[in-house]
Coordinates of C-alpha atoms in Angstrom, one line a residue:
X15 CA 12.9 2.8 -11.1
X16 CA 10.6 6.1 -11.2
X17 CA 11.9 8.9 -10.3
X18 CA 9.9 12.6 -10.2
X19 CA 10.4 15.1 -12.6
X20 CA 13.7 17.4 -12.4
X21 CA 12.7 20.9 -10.9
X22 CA 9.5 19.9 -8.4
X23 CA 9.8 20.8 -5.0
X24 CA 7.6 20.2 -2.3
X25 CA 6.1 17.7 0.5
X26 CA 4.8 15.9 -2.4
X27 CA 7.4 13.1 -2.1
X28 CA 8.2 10.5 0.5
X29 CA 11.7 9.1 0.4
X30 CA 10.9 7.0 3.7
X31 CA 12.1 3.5 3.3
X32 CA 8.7 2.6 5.4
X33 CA 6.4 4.4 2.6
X34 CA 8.5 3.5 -0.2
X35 CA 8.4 -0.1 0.5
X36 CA 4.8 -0.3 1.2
X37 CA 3.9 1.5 -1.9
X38 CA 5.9 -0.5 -4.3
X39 CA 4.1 -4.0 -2.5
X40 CA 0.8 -2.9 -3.4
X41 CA 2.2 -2.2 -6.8
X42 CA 3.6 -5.5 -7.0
X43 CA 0.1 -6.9 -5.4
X44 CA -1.6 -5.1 -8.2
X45 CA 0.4 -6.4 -10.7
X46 CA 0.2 -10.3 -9.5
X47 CA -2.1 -11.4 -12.1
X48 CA -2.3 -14.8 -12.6
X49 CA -2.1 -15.4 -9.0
X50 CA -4.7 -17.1 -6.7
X51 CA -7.6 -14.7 -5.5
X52 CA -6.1 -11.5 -7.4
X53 CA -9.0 -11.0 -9.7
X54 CA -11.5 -10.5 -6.0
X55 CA -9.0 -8.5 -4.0
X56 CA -7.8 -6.0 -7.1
X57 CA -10.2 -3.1 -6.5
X58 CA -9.6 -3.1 -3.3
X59 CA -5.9 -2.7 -3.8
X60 CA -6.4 0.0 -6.2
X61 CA -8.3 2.1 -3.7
X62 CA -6.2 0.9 -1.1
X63 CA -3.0 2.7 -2.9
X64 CA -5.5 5.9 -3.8
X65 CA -5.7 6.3 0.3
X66 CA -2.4 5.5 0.4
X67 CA -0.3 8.0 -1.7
X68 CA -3.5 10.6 -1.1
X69 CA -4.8 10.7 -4.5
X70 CA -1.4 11.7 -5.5
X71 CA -0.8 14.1 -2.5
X72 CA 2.0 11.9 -1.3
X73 CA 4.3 9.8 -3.6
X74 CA 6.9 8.1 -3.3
X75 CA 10.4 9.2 -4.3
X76 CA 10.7 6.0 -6.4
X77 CA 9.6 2.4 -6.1
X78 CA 12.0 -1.0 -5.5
X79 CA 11.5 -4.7 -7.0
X80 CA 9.1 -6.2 -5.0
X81 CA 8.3 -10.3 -6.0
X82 CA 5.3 -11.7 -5.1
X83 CA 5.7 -15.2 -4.7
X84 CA 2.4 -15.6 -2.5
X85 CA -0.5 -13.6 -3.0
X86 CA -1.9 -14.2 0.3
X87 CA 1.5 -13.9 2.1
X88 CA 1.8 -10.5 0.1
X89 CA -1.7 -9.3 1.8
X90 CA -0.5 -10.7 5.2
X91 CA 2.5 -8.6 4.9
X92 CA 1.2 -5.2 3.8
X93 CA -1.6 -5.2 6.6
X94 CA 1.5 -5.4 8.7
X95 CA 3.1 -3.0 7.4
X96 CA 0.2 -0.5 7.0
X97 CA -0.5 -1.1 10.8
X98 CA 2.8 -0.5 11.4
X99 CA 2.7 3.1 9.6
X100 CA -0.6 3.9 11.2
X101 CA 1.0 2.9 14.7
X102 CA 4.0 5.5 14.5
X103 CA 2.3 8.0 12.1
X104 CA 2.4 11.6 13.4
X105 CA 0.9 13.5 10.5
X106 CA -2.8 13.0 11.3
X107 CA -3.9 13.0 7.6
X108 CA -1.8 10.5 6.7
X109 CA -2.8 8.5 9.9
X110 CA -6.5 9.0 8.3
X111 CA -5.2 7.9 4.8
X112 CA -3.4 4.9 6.4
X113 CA -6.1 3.4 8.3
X114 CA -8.7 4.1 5.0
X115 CA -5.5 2.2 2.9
X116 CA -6.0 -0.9 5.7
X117 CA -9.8 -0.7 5.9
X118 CA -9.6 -1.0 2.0
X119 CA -7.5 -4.2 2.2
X120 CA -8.9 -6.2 4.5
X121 CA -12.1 -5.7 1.9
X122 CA -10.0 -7.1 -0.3
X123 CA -8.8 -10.0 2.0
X124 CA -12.1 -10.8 2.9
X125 CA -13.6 -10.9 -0.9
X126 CA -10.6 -12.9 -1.7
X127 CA -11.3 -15.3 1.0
X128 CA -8.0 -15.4 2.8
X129 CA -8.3 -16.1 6.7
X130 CA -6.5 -13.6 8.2
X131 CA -5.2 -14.0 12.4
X132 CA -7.2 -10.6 13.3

């Protein structure tokens, strides 16, 4: 578990479960290697989690396990949960940042090939 430095203060981090649990997904989709379509949707996830966390204006207090059993389940479920965020954000930067983070993924679902429900 990552944890920021003793003696930073700040809006820097997010402890929200929501943000927290989404960030450490796309690390764990990041980190799926191996798995079915992960070599065409990795960029996309890598700028997906730069929108995300703001190019490191927003992190997260610390990350939890995340396994990836199915790639394309793991895709399914973070669209959800990044048009979840988007749906009940109130900051409008990170409402920008969001839908940027979703626009990014669903490039990567599509150069992966998944068939998505939208």
């Amino acid at each position: 578990m990552i944890t920021p430095p003793a003696g930073l203060t700040g809006d820097v981090y997010d402890e929200s479960p929501d943000f927290v649990y989404t960030v450490s997904l796309l690390a764990a989709l990041e980190g799926a290697a191996g798995q079915e379509d992960h070599r065409a949707a990795l960029p996309h996830l890598g700028m997906a989690r730069a929108e995300l966390v703001d190019y490191g204006q927003r992190r997260p207090t610390h990350y939890v396990d995340v396994y990836v059993d199915d790639f394309r389940a793991g895709l399914a479920e973070l669209e959800e949960r990044l048009t979840a965020m988007l749906t009940t954000s109130q900051v409008h930067q990170q409402s920008l940042r969001l839908e940027a983070a979703r626009r990014l993924l669903r490039c990567g679902i599509t150069a992966a090939g998944v068939e998505t429900d939208r």
